[in-house]
């Protein structure tokens, strides 16, 4: 499936990366493939190389499962907390410095145009390359070797994230995204309340541009709002991936 | 970890579901947990039950990896195609009818308020319940049993999806989401072109509200646009999950 023609620098980089991560690949071509960024191919289109995007697609799913599995079995917290912690672990801002430390920045074959870039684009290339590396580990060495790798390089950051609260709660997440990107402030509206004094409930809805994005119910307004925000963030996410079959 | 007090109807439903999917659970309590929707707990808060949301969180990641793995190893298509196909397989519209067929609609414990609901909310409860069921299979029976289950109920739909094109390409996806939800039409702008006649390249940027959301490069404008749209959709998705540590 992976057939890269020999490029000396690519071979050398893959061997050096192997040493760095202390994993011996059965088929080094798989690891080489993880190092080819699309921008390199755009500038070198004579070679019939495949970019690392398919491996990134796979590695992203492997990373997500391994992190999710770890959080599920090691913490009894509710799903909202686990979602926030996972996001803090696997976001580009988190993965890029890990990739940098591994030397991926030097090992990746990137186009000259991108090489000059020092900002967000560079961060994404590093984070994507890291996910492609996980994809390559999964293809060549299987799930358990990938899990050990993710333990060592990604999950190791969890204590720091929890201790220093390097994650944000649902209300803040919703607020920041809606404001920064769409210049909208979420509006929380009390939709109902009831129950006897010792067992009250509140229902809160959160609106973006007069459109209901999420509802939450809970024993306090705070909890109901948090739940509504969580639903709204999830809904915004699903909006993007959801496919309307019957269009 | 999962400690549900006995509720006769819950026990009965879990046993019936076991028969339906022909899987014998070692710990039936795990399967019972998959059947408890949050809305039921809101109306029955005296019981110390846990909703199925943690299992849904886990099952969602298992489903994603199994589907991604299958697509990666069985098709040589580029990542953009695989992403579209995966979205068509795992979206709520796709999972809800599968869940319905399994009888999840009858087995799930849902609040009375939600029971009346016949629209999107019901669809989401079914799809989420199906993911929780996958989570329960993973916890109790491991990855390979979960994979067999996903093969049988989800991946079986792939030939139909491919044959009848029940997925949409990146440009259409971006167009629909941007328009439906934000009343914005994506604008494609030629940002550069070059190369000799036999080897031309085009670079296209796609803007939402005058903000650059994605750039694509390719040997035709069509391909460059598709790539730009794919990046823009990915960026919109990441916007929602990304965590700003340094806020």
Tab-separated table of C-alpha atoms in Angstrom:
chain	number	residue	atom	x	y	z
A	1	UNK	CA	0.000	0.000	0.000
A	2	UNK	CA	2.740	2.422	0.880
A	3	UNK	CA	5.227	2.688	-1.956
A	4	UNK	CA	7.563	5.624	-1.646
A	5	UNK	CA	10.494	5.876	-4.037
A	6	UNK	CA	13.783	6.212	-2.173
A	7	UNK	CA	14.690	9.764	-1.234
A	8	UNK	CA	17.950	9.750	0.718
A	9	UNK	CA	16.954	12.495	3.151
A	10	UNK	CA	13.619	10.810	3.850
A	11	UNK	CA	15.312	7.487	4.608
A	12	UNK	CA	17.798	9.162	6.897
A	13	UNK	CA	15.117	11.105	8.750
A	14	UNK	CA	13.016	7.986	9.309
A	15	UNK	CA	16.001	6.080	10.707
A	16	UNK	CA	16.830	8.962	13.027
A	17	UNK	CA	13.230	9.189	14.204
A	18	UNK	CA	13.195	5.428	14.859
A	19	UNK	CA	16.176	5.881	17.158
A	20	UNK	CA	14.596	8.849	18.873
A	21	UNK	CA	11.354	7.053	19.718
A	22	UNK	CA	13.149	3.724	20.328
A	23	UNK	CA	10.809	1.708	18.114
A	24	UNK	CA	12.099	-0.571	15.347
A	25	UNK	CA	9.751	-0.612	12.361
A	26	UNK	CA	9.245	-3.803	10.376
A	27	UNK	CA	8.550	-1.692	7.292
A	28	UNK	CA	10.380	1.631	7.500
A	29	UNK	CA	8.469	2.881	4.450
A	30	UNK	CA	5.417	3.323	6.671
A	31	UNK	CA	7.358	5.625	8.949
A	32	UNK	CA	8.774	7.493	5.940
A	33	UNK	CA	5.237	8.072	4.732
A	34	UNK	CA	4.370	9.788	8.016
A	35	UNK	CA	7.071	12.367	7.288
A	36	UNK	CA	5.762	13.617	3.929
A	37	UNK	CA	3.703	16.761	4.215
A	38	UNK	CA	1.400	17.691	1.362
A	39	UNK	CA	3.193	21.018	0.821
A	40	UNK	CA	6.367	19.108	-0.086
A	41	UNK	CA	4.500	17.164	-2.771
A	42	UNK	CA	3.004	20.354	-4.178
A	43	UNK	CA	6.519	21.552	-4.887
A	44	UNK	CA	7.846	18.136	-6.007
A	45	UNK	CA	5.074	16.690	-8.065
A	46	UNK	CA	7.181	14.469	-10.245
A	47	UNK	CA	7.596	11.919	-7.467
A	48	UNK	CA	4.718	9.575	-6.929
A	49	UNK	CA	4.645	9.993	-3.198
A	50	UNK	CA	1.663	9.863	-0.923
A	51	UNK	CA	1.281	12.585	1.696
A	52	UNK	CA	0.928	11.703	5.380
A	53	UNK	CA	-2.751	12.666	5.463
A	54	UNK	CA	-4.154	9.144	5.387
A	55	UNK	CA	-1.878	8.166	8.280
A	56	UNK	CA	-2.928	11.310	10.126
A	57	UNK	CA	-6.593	10.352	9.620
A	58	UNK	CA	-5.882	6.951	11.157
A	59	UNK	CA	-3.575	8.192	13.918
A	60	UNK	CA	-6.089	10.790	15.044
A	61	UNK	CA	-8.655	8.024	15.708
A	62	UNK	CA	-6.073	5.835	17.493
A	63	UNK	CA	-5.018	8.748	19.703
A	64	UNK	CA	-8.622	9.530	20.519
A	65	UNK	CA	-9.471	5.977	21.536
A	66	UNK	CA	-6.354	5.465	23.645
A	67	UNK	CA	-6.857	8.738	25.522
A	68	UNK	CA	-10.604	8.133	25.926
A	69	UNK	CA	-10.024	4.603	27.216
A	70	UNK	CA	-7.466	5.872	29.727
A	71	UNK	CA	-9.733	8.625	31.049
A	72	UNK	CA	-12.769	6.348	31.238
A	73	UNK	CA	-11.054	3.628	33.245
A	74	UNK	CA	-9.037	5.884	35.534
A	75	UNK	CA	-11.531	8.584	36.490
A	76	UNK	CA	-15.097	8.435	37.725
A	77	UNK	CA	-15.825	12.002	36.657
A	78	UNK	CA	-18.760	12.790	34.463
A	79	UNK	CA	-18.459	12.805	30.701
A	80	UNK	CA	-18.231	16.622	30.517
A	81	UNK	CA	-15.003	16.674	32.521
A	82	UNK	CA	-13.478	13.826	30.527
A	83	UNK	CA	-14.329	15.629	27.289
A	84	UNK	CA	-12.587	18.794	28.480
A	85	UNK	CA	-9.490	16.920	29.616
A	86	UNK	CA	-9.290	14.946	26.398
A	87	UNK	CA	-9.541	18.139	24.346
A	88	UNK	CA	-6.691	19.639	26.383
A	89	UNK	CA	-4.561	16.537	25.722
A	90	UNK	CA	-5.118	16.142	21.980
A	91	UNK	CA	-5.461	19.744	20.726
A	92	UNK	CA	-2.859	21.074	18.303
A	93	UNK	CA	-1.434	23.417	20.965
A	94	UNK	CA	-0.739	20.387	23.104
A	95	UNK	CA	0.623	18.044	20.421
A	96	UNK	CA	2.845	20.519	18.568
A	97	UNK	CA	5.379	21.008	21.402
A	98	UNK	CA	5.563	17.222	21.895
A	99	UNK	CA	6.258	16.817	18.182
A	100	UNK	CA	8.831	19.595	18.306
A	101	UNK	CA	10.660	17.899	21.159
A	102	UNK	CA	10.833	14.665	19.140
A	103	UNK	CA	12.506	16.607	16.341
A	104	UNK	CA	9.581	16.144	13.960
A	105	UNK	CA	10.129	19.724	12.829
A	106	UNK	CA	13.462	18.671	11.303
A	107	UNK	CA	12.388	15.238	10.100
A	108	UNK	CA	9.230	16.269	8.228
A	109	UNK	CA	9.545	16.986	4.498
A	110	UNK	CA	7.737	20.297	4.105
A	111	UNK	CA	7.490	22.673	1.150
A	112	UNK	CA	9.749	25.726	1.088
A	113	UNK	CA	6.766	28.068	1.344
A	114	UNK	CA	5.612	26.413	4.549
A	115	UNK	CA	9.112	26.287	5.979
A	116	UNK	CA	9.121	30.070	6.296
A	117	UNK	CA	5.879	29.999	8.217
A	118	UNK	CA	6.428	30.346	11.926
A	119	UNK	CA	2.896	30.590	13.232
A	120	UNK	CA	-0.276	28.542	13.480
A	121	UNK	CA	0.345	26.770	10.206
A	122	UNK	CA	3.616	25.406	11.530
A	123	UNK	CA	1.895	24.298	14.713
A	124	UNK	CA	-0.718	22.395	12.715
A	125	UNK	CA	1.884	20.699	10.522
A	126	UNK	CA	3.693	19.498	13.641
A	127	UNK	CA	0.505	18.290	15.352
A	128	UNK	CA	-0.702	16.567	12.173
A	129	UNK	CA	2.718	14.983	11.694
A	130	UNK	CA	2.560	13.667	15.245
A	131	UNK	CA	-0.818	12.072	14.536
A	132	UNK	CA	0.591	10.591	11.321
A	133	UNK	CA	3.439	9.104	13.380
A	134	UNK	CA	0.860	7.454	15.658
A	135	UNK	CA	-0.895	6.173	12.535
A	136	UNK	CA	2.379	4.680	11.296
A	137	UNK	CA	2.994	2.989	14.652
A	138	UNK	CA	-0.513	1.525	14.546
A	139	UNK	CA	-0.088	0.191	10.988
A	140	UNK	CA	3.349	-1.301	11.572
A	141	UNK	CA	3.314	-2.280	15.252
A	142	UNK	CA	-0.356	-2.494	16.285
A	143	UNK	CA	-2.532	-0.942	18.949
A	144	UNK	CA	-0.524	-1.865	22.026
A	145	UNK	CA	2.720	-0.287	20.818
A	146	UNK	CA	0.740	2.807	19.847
A	147	UNK	CA	-0.829	2.871	23.296
A	148	UNK	CA	2.577	2.682	24.986
A	149	UNK	CA	3.792	5.544	22.802
A	150	UNK	CA	0.740	7.690	23.617
A	151	UNK	CA	1.150	6.889	27.329
A	152	UNK	CA	4.744	8.017	27.230
A	153	UNK	CA	4.362	11.207	25.222
A	154	UNK	CA	0.753	12.399	25.602
A	155	UNK	CA	-0.864	10.987	28.736
A	156	UNK	CA	2.219	11.874	30.731
A	157	UNK	CA	0.974	15.481	30.503
A	158	UNK	CA	-2.311	14.764	32.281
A	159	UNK	CA	-1.208	15.404	35.892
A	160	UNK	CA	0.098	18.836	34.864
A	161	UNK	CA	-3.123	19.619	32.966
A	162	UNK	CA	-5.283	18.652	35.948
A	163	UNK	CA	-3.131	20.317	38.573
A	164	UNK	CA	-2.805	23.586	36.714
A	165	UNK	CA	-6.311	23.492	35.210
A	166	UNK	CA	-4.964	23.751	31.670
A	167	UNK	CA	-8.438	23.007	30.354
A	168	UNK	CA	-11.528	25.150	30.240
A	169	UNK	CA	-15.051	24.356	31.273
A	170	UNK	CA	-17.946	24.164	28.865
A	171	UNK	CA	-19.326	27.659	29.548
A	172	UNK	CA	-15.979	29.316	28.938
A	173	UNK	CA	-15.373	27.170	25.857
A	174	UNK	CA	-18.720	28.138	24.378
A	175	UNK	CA	-18.234	31.802	25.262
A	176	UNK	CA	-14.776	31.990	23.700
A	177	UNK	CA	-15.627	30.175	20.488
A	178	UNK	CA	-18.892	32.000	19.871
A	179	UNK	CA	-17.309	35.355	20.599
A	180	UNK	CA	-13.958	35.010	18.922
A	181	UNK	CA	-15.173	33.415	15.741
A	182	UNK	CA	-18.713	34.686	15.243
A	183	UNK	CA	-18.831	37.738	17.517
A	184	UNK	CA	-21.853	36.289	19.316
A	185	UNK	CA	-22.345	36.169	23.081
A	186	UNK	CA	-24.260	33.110	24.323
A	187	UNK	CA	-27.454	34.020	26.181
A	188	UNK	CA	-28.616	31.821	29.056
A	189	UNK	CA	-32.362	31.782	29.695
A	190	UNK	CA	-34.191	30.137	32.608
A	191	UNK	CA	-36.758	27.933	30.897
A	192	UNK	CA	-38.312	26.304	33.925
A	193	UNK	CA	-37.902	25.430	37.576
A	194	UNK	CA	-39.774	23.292	40.035
A	195	UNK	CA	-39.661	20.644	42.702
A	196	UNK	CA	-39.950	20.945	46.489
A	197	UNK	CA	-37.423	23.101	48.351
A	198	UNK	CA	-35.175	20.189	49.250
A	199	UNK	CA	-35.215	18.821	45.688
A	200	UNK	CA	-35.453	21.712	43.274
A	201	UNK	CA	-34.615	21.559	39.574
A	202	UNK	CA	-33.799	24.238	37.042
A	203	UNK	CA	-33.861	24.144	33.271
A	204	UNK	CA	-31.686	26.561	31.319
A	205	UNK	CA	-31.454	27.108	27.584
A	206	UNK	CA	-28.497	28.702	25.826
A	207	UNK	CA	-29.099	30.772	22.703
A	208	UNK	CA	-26.732	31.886	19.946
A	209	UNK	CA	-28.244	34.551	17.705
A	210	UNK	CA	-31.751	33.838	19.044
A	211	UNK	CA	-31.355	30.176	18.185
A	212	UNK	CA	-31.597	27.551	20.931
A	213	UNK	CA	-28.335	25.593	20.904
A	214	UNK	CA	-28.616	23.548	24.071
A	215	UNK	CA	-30.768	22.879	27.124
A	216	UNK	CA	-29.605	21.709	30.529
A	217	UNK	CA	-31.412	20.548	33.645
A	218	UNK	CA	-29.941	20.314	37.112
A	219	UNK	CA	-30.334	20.902	40.844
A	220	UNK	CA	-28.750	24.398	40.554
A	221	UNK	CA	-28.727	27.107	37.891
A	222	UNK	CA	-24.961	26.767	37.658
A	223	UNK	CA	-25.162	23.058	36.864
A	224	UNK	CA	-27.994	23.536	34.395
A	225	UNK	CA	-26.039	26.264	32.583
A	226	UNK	CA	-22.920	24.129	32.417
A	227	UNK	CA	-24.924	21.286	30.963
A	228	UNK	CA	-26.608	23.571	28.420
A	229	UNK	CA	-23.221	24.940	27.334
A	230	UNK	CA	-21.830	21.435	26.996
A	231	UNK	CA	-24.739	20.465	24.755
A	232	UNK	CA	-24.304	23.630	22.686
A	233	UNK	CA	-20.600	22.967	22.122
A	234	UNK	CA	-21.403	19.367	21.168
A	235	UNK	CA	-24.113	20.551	18.829
A	236	UNK	CA	-21.785	23.029	17.127
A	237	UNK	CA	-19.295	20.219	16.664
A	238	UNK	CA	-21.870	17.833	15.272
A	239	UNK	CA	-23.195	20.508	12.897
A	240	UNK	CA	-19.876	20.348	11.133
A	241	UNK	CA	-19.569	16.609	10.797
A	242	UNK	CA	-23.205	15.712	10.364
A	243	UNK	CA	-24.208	14.679	6.915
A	244	UNK	CA	-27.643	15.300	5.584
A	245	UNK	CA	-28.383	12.235	3.495
A	246	UNK	CA	-31.748	13.490	2.385
A	247	UNK	CA	-30.636	16.763	0.903
B	1	UNK	CA	-17.360	1.222	38.726
B	2	UNK	CA	-20.879	0.683	37.475
B	3	UNK	CA	-23.281	0.202	40.382
B	4	UNK	CA	-26.914	0.436	39.394
B	5	UNK	CA	-29.543	-0.555	41.951
B	6	UNK	CA	-31.933	-3.182	40.571
B	7	UNK	CA	-34.837	-1.793	38.591
B	8	UNK	CA	-36.930	-4.668	37.247
B	9	UNK	CA	-37.690	-3.069	33.887
B	10	UNK	CA	-34.026	-2.173	33.369
B	11	UNK	CA	-32.939	-5.750	34.086
B	12	UNK	CA	-35.546	-7.129	31.729
B	13	UNK	CA	-34.635	-4.728	28.947
B	14	UNK	CA	-30.935	-5.556	29.225
B	15	UNK	CA	-31.627	-9.296	29.021
B	16	UNK	CA	-33.817	-8.787	25.974
B	17	UNK	CA	-31.190	-6.640	24.299
B	18	UNK	CA	-28.557	-9.299	25.017
B	19	UNK	CA	-30.687	-11.826	23.140
B	20	UNK	CA	-31.279	-9.428	20.291
B	21	UNK	CA	-27.595	-8.737	19.670
B	22	UNK	CA	-26.596	-12.320	20.550
B	23	UNK	CA	-23.849	-11.288	22.965
B	24	UNK	CA	-23.662	-12.683	26.504
B	25	UNK	CA	-22.356	-10.080	28.955
B	26	UNK	CA	-20.136	-11.137	31.832
B	27	UNK	CA	-21.480	-8.200	33.852
B	28	UNK	CA	-24.994	-7.332	32.767
B	29	UNK	CA	-24.869	-4.149	34.878
B	30	UNK	CA	-22.631	-2.605	32.234
B	31	UNK	CA	-25.263	-3.195	29.580
B	32	UNK	CA	-27.982	-1.856	31.905
B	33	UNK	CA	-25.965	1.310	32.324
B	34	UNK	CA	-26.004	1.852	28.552
B	35	UNK	CA	-29.803	2.003	28.702
B	36	UNK	CA	-30.158	4.866	31.184
B	37	UNK	CA	-30.718	8.214	29.511
B	38	UNK	CA	-30.050	11.373	31.497
B	39	UNK	CA	-33.658	12.541	31.111
B	40	UNK	CA	-34.835	9.478	33.062
B	41	UNK	CA	-32.548	10.392	35.954
B	42	UNK	CA	-33.779	13.989	35.942
B	43	UNK	CA	-37.250	12.663	36.683
B	44	UNK	CA	-36.086	9.940	39.091
B	45	UNK	CA	-33.349	11.553	41.098
B	46	UNK	CA	-33.705	9.482	44.229
B	47	UNK	CA	-31.929	6.546	42.593
B	48	UNK	CA	-28.197	6.757	42.501
B	49	UNK	CA	-27.896	5.753	38.904
B	50	UNK	CA	-25.321	6.867	36.411
B	51	UNK	CA	-26.511	7.980	32.988
B	52	UNK	CA	-25.143	6.338	29.847
B	53	UNK	CA	-23.090	9.405	28.903
B	54	UNK	CA	-19.731	8.064	30.015
B	55	UNK	CA	-20.319	4.884	28.010
B	56	UNK	CA	-21.394	7.000	25.041
B	57	UNK	CA	-18.148	9.001	25.340
B	58	UNK	CA	-16.173	5.755	25.213
B	59	UNK	CA	-18.307	4.065	22.548
B	60	UNK	CA	-18.038	7.048	20.237
B	61	UNK	CA	-14.229	6.712	20.224
B	62	UNK	CA	-14.392	2.932	19.701
B	63	UNK	CA	-16.792	3.362	16.793
B	64	UNK	CA	-14.570	6.007	15.239
B	65	UNK	CA	-11.422	3.890	15.433
B	66	UNK	CA	-13.064	0.717	14.101
B	67	UNK	CA	-14.620	2.553	11.149
B	68	UNK	CA	-11.435	4.524	10.451
B	69	UNK	CA	-9.315	1.371	10.587
B	70	UNK	CA	-11.666	-0.392	8.171
B	71	UNK	CA	-11.678	2.468	5.660
B	72	UNK	CA	-7.913	2.939	5.854
B	73	UNK	CA	-7.059	-0.692	5.186
B	74	UNK	CA	-9.711	-1.367	2.554
B	75	UNK	CA	-9.547	1.729	0.365
B	76	UNK	CA	-6.693	3.596	-1.224
B	77	UNK	CA	-8.680	6.800	-1.585
B	78	UNK	CA	-7.382	10.057	-0.249
B	79	UNK	CA	-8.138	11.185	3.264
B	80	UNK	CA	-10.873	13.606	2.153
B	81	UNK	CA	-12.995	10.760	0.726
B	82	UNK	CA	-12.474	8.577	3.791
B	83	UNK	CA	-13.520	11.469	6.044
B	84	UNK	CA	-16.745	11.963	4.083
B	85	UNK	CA	-17.588	8.266	4.113
B	86	UNK	CA	-16.867	7.965	7.809
B	87	UNK	CA	-19.107	10.939	8.561
B	88	UNK	CA	-21.905	9.309	6.563
B	89	UNK	CA	-21.475	6.073	8.554
B	90	UNK	CA	-21.331	7.493	12.069
B	91	UNK	CA	-23.657	10.523	11.921
B	92	UNK	CA	-26.806	10.509	14.072
B	93	UNK	CA	-29.029	10.150	10.993
B	94	UNK	CA	-27.207	6.939	10.153
B	95	UNK	CA	-27.012	5.437	13.650
B	96	UNK	CA	-30.569	6.215	14.800
B	97	UNK	CA	-32.339	3.841	12.366
B	98	UNK	CA	-29.885	1.059	13.267
B	99	UNK	CA	-30.642	1.638	16.951
B	100	UNK	CA	-34.370	1.698	16.223
B	101	UNK	CA	-34.154	-1.644	14.429
B	102	UNK	CA	-32.398	-3.159	17.455
B	103	UNK	CA	-35.321	-2.036	19.597
B	104	UNK	CA	-33.207	0.455	21.560
B	105	UNK	CA	-36.151	2.838	21.427
B	106	UNK	CA	-38.102	0.465	23.690
B	107	UNK	CA	-35.194	-0.659	25.844
B	108	UNK	CA	-33.850	2.780	26.774
B	109	UNK	CA	-35.088	4.351	30.013
B	110	UNK	CA	-36.020	7.886	28.956
B	111	UNK	CA	-37.851	10.651	30.848
B	112	UNK	CA	-41.548	11.183	30.146
B	113	UNK	CA	-40.905	14.618	28.665
B	114	UNK	CA	-38.494	13.171	26.113
B	115	UNK	CA	-40.774	10.232	25.318
B	116	UNK	CA	-43.255	12.644	23.696
B	117	UNK	CA	-40.555	14.082	21.499
B	118	UNK	CA	-40.636	12.634	18.015
B	119	UNK	CA	-38.044	14.669	16.189
B	120	UNK	CA	-34.338	15.352	16.252
B	121	UNK	CA	-34.093	14.940	20.009
B	122	UNK	CA	-35.381	11.370	19.721
B	123	UNK	CA	-32.926	10.684	16.907
B	124	UNK	CA	-30.044	11.887	19.060
B	125	UNK	CA	-31.128	9.800	22.063
B	126	UNK	CA	-31.188	6.708	19.854
B	127	UNK	CA	-27.828	7.442	18.237
B	128	UNK	CA	-26.249	8.239	21.617
B	129	UNK	CA	-27.746	5.072	23.096
B	130	UNK	CA	-26.240	3.076	20.258
B	131	UNK	CA	-22.813	4.546	20.993
B	132	UNK	CA	-23.319	3.749	24.695
B	133	UNK	CA	-24.094	0.160	23.712
B	134	UNK	CA	-20.795	0.001	21.819
B	135	UNK	CA	-19.094	1.431	24.919
B	136	UNK	CA	-20.668	-1.316	27.041
B	137	UNK	CA	-19.496	-3.997	24.613
B	138	UNK	CA	-15.978	-2.574	24.742
B	139	UNK	CA	-15.916	-2.492	28.564
B	140	UNK	CA	-17.329	-5.975	29.022
B	141	UNK	CA	-16.133	-7.886	25.958
B	142	UNK	CA	-13.169	-5.928	24.560
B	143	UNK	CA	-12.240	-4.387	21.242
B	144	UNK	CA	-12.656	-7.422	18.990
B	145	UNK	CA	-16.248	-8.142	20.015
B	146	UNK	CA	-17.008	-4.435	19.547
B	147	UNK	CA	-15.418	-4.558	16.113
B	148	UNK	CA	-17.534	-7.567	15.097
B	149	UNK	CA	-20.643	-5.724	16.284
B	150	UNK	CA	-19.728	-2.560	14.353
B	151	UNK	CA	-18.971	-4.638	11.257
B	152	UNK	CA	-22.364	-6.285	11.449
B	153	UNK	CA	-24.507	-3.236	12.140
B	154	UNK	CA	-22.619	-0.183	10.862
B	155	UNK	CA	-20.046	-1.109	8.221
B	156	UNK	CA	-22.611	-3.291	6.490
B	157	UNK	CA	-24.149	-0.014	5.268
B	158	UNK	CA	-21.012	1.096	3.408
B	159	UNK	CA	-21.735	-0.475	-0.010
B	160	UNK	CA	-25.123	1.266	-0.073
B	161	UNK	CA	-23.567	4.590	0.966
B	162	UNK	CA	-20.929	4.377	-1.761
B	163	UNK	CA	-23.232	3.121	-4.487
B	164	UNK	CA	-25.912	5.723	-3.844
B	165	UNK	CA	-23.502	8.500	-2.914
B	166	UNK	CA	-25.142	9.024	0.465
B	167	UNK	CA	-22.313	11.325	1.463
B	168	UNK	CA	-21.470	14.815	0.412
B	169	UNK	CA	-18.217	16.322	-0.728
B	170	UNK	CA	-16.321	18.974	1.190
B	171	UNK	CA	-17.546	21.957	-0.865
B	172	UNK	CA	-21.187	21.012	-0.419
B	173	UNK	CA	-20.643	20.269	3.269
B	174	UNK	CA	-19.051	23.671	3.832
B	175	UNK	CA	-21.734	25.429	1.798
B	176	UNK	CA	-24.600	23.789	3.667
B	177	UNK	CA	-23.215	24.286	7.148
B	178	UNK	CA	-22.145	27.876	6.608
B	179	UNK	CA	-25.445	28.763	5.002
B	180	UNK	CA	-27.864	26.869	7.179
B	181	UNK	CA	-26.344	27.766	10.487
B	182	UNK	CA	-24.703	31.141	9.979
B	183	UNK	CA	-26.354	32.439	6.818
B	184	UNK	CA	-22.953	32.889	5.229
B	185	UNK	CA	-21.959	31.816	1.717
B	186	UNK	CA	-18.352	30.661	1.374
B	187	UNK	CA	-16.345	32.756	-1.087
B	188	UNK	CA	-13.605	31.078	-3.152
B	189	UNK	CA	-10.759	33.342	-4.245
B	190	UNK	CA	-7.911	32.485	-6.605
B	191	UNK	CA	-4.809	33.344	-4.629
B	192	UNK	CA	-2.151	32.253	-7.049
B	193	UNK	CA	-1.326	30.162	-10.096
B	194	UNK	CA	1.825	29.147	-11.867
B	195	UNK	CA	3.895	26.405	-13.387
B	196	UNK	CA	4.473	25.507	-17.037
B	197	UNK	CA	1.452	24.590	-19.168
B	198	UNK	CA	1.885	20.863	-18.698
B	199	UNK	CA	2.301	21.209	-14.952
B	200	UNK	CA	0.192	24.099	-13.727
B	201	UNK	CA	-0.857	24.731	-10.145
B	202	UNK	CA	-3.618	26.811	-8.619
B	203	UNK	CA	-4.046	28.096	-5.107
B	204	UNK	CA	-7.534	28.901	-3.841
B	205	UNK	CA	-8.615	30.399	-0.525
B	206	UNK	CA	-12.087	30.094	0.930
B	207	UNK	CA	-13.463	32.943	3.017
B	208	UNK	CA	-16.335	33.051	5.494
B	209	UNK	CA	-17.332	36.579	6.446
B	210	UNK	CA	-14.101	37.981	4.955
B	211	UNK	CA	-12.052	35.647	7.095
B	212	UNK	CA	-9.742	33.119	5.436
B	213	UNK	CA	-10.816	29.662	6.610
B	214	UNK	CA	-8.809	27.395	4.333
B	215	UNK	CA	-6.327	27.324	1.467
B	216	UNK	CA	-5.917	24.599	-1.127
B	217	UNK	CA	-3.378	23.958	-3.857
B	218	UNK	CA	-3.815	21.615	-6.789
B	219	UNK	CA	-3.391	20.970	-10.515
B	220	UNK	CA	-6.913	22.310	-11.225
B	221	UNK	CA	-9.116	24.999	-9.701
B	222	UNK	CA	-11.692	22.326	-8.844
B	223	UNK	CA	-9.168	20.309	-6.846
B	224	UNK	CA	-7.773	23.375	-5.124
B	225	UNK	CA	-11.284	24.486	-4.127
B	226	UNK	CA	-12.154	21.052	-2.785
B	227	UNK	CA	-8.995	21.036	-0.735
B	228	UNK	CA	-9.666	24.546	0.590
B	229	UNK	CA	-13.208	23.550	1.580
B	230	UNK	CA	-11.918	20.424	3.326
B	231	UNK	CA	-9.480	22.545	5.337
B	232	UNK	CA	-12.210	25.046	6.197
B	233	UNK	CA	-14.549	22.321	7.460
B	234	UNK	CA	-11.708	20.831	9.496
B	235	UNK	CA	-10.861	24.242	10.882
B	236	UNK	CA	-14.457	24.906	11.912
B	237	UNK	CA	-14.464	21.548	13.672
B	238	UNK	CA	-11.192	22.209	15.426
B	239	UNK	CA	-12.348	25.686	16.484
B	240	UNK	CA	-14.908	23.969	18.658
B	241	UNK	CA	-12.625	21.437	20.332
B	242	UNK	CA	-9.461	23.444	20.498
B	243	UNK	CA	-8.438	24.628	23.903
B	244	UNK	CA	-6.629	27.873	24.449
B	245	UNK	CA	-4.372	27.142	27.350
B	246	UNK	CA	-3.005	30.650	27.479
B	247	UNK	CA	-6.295	32.453	27.773
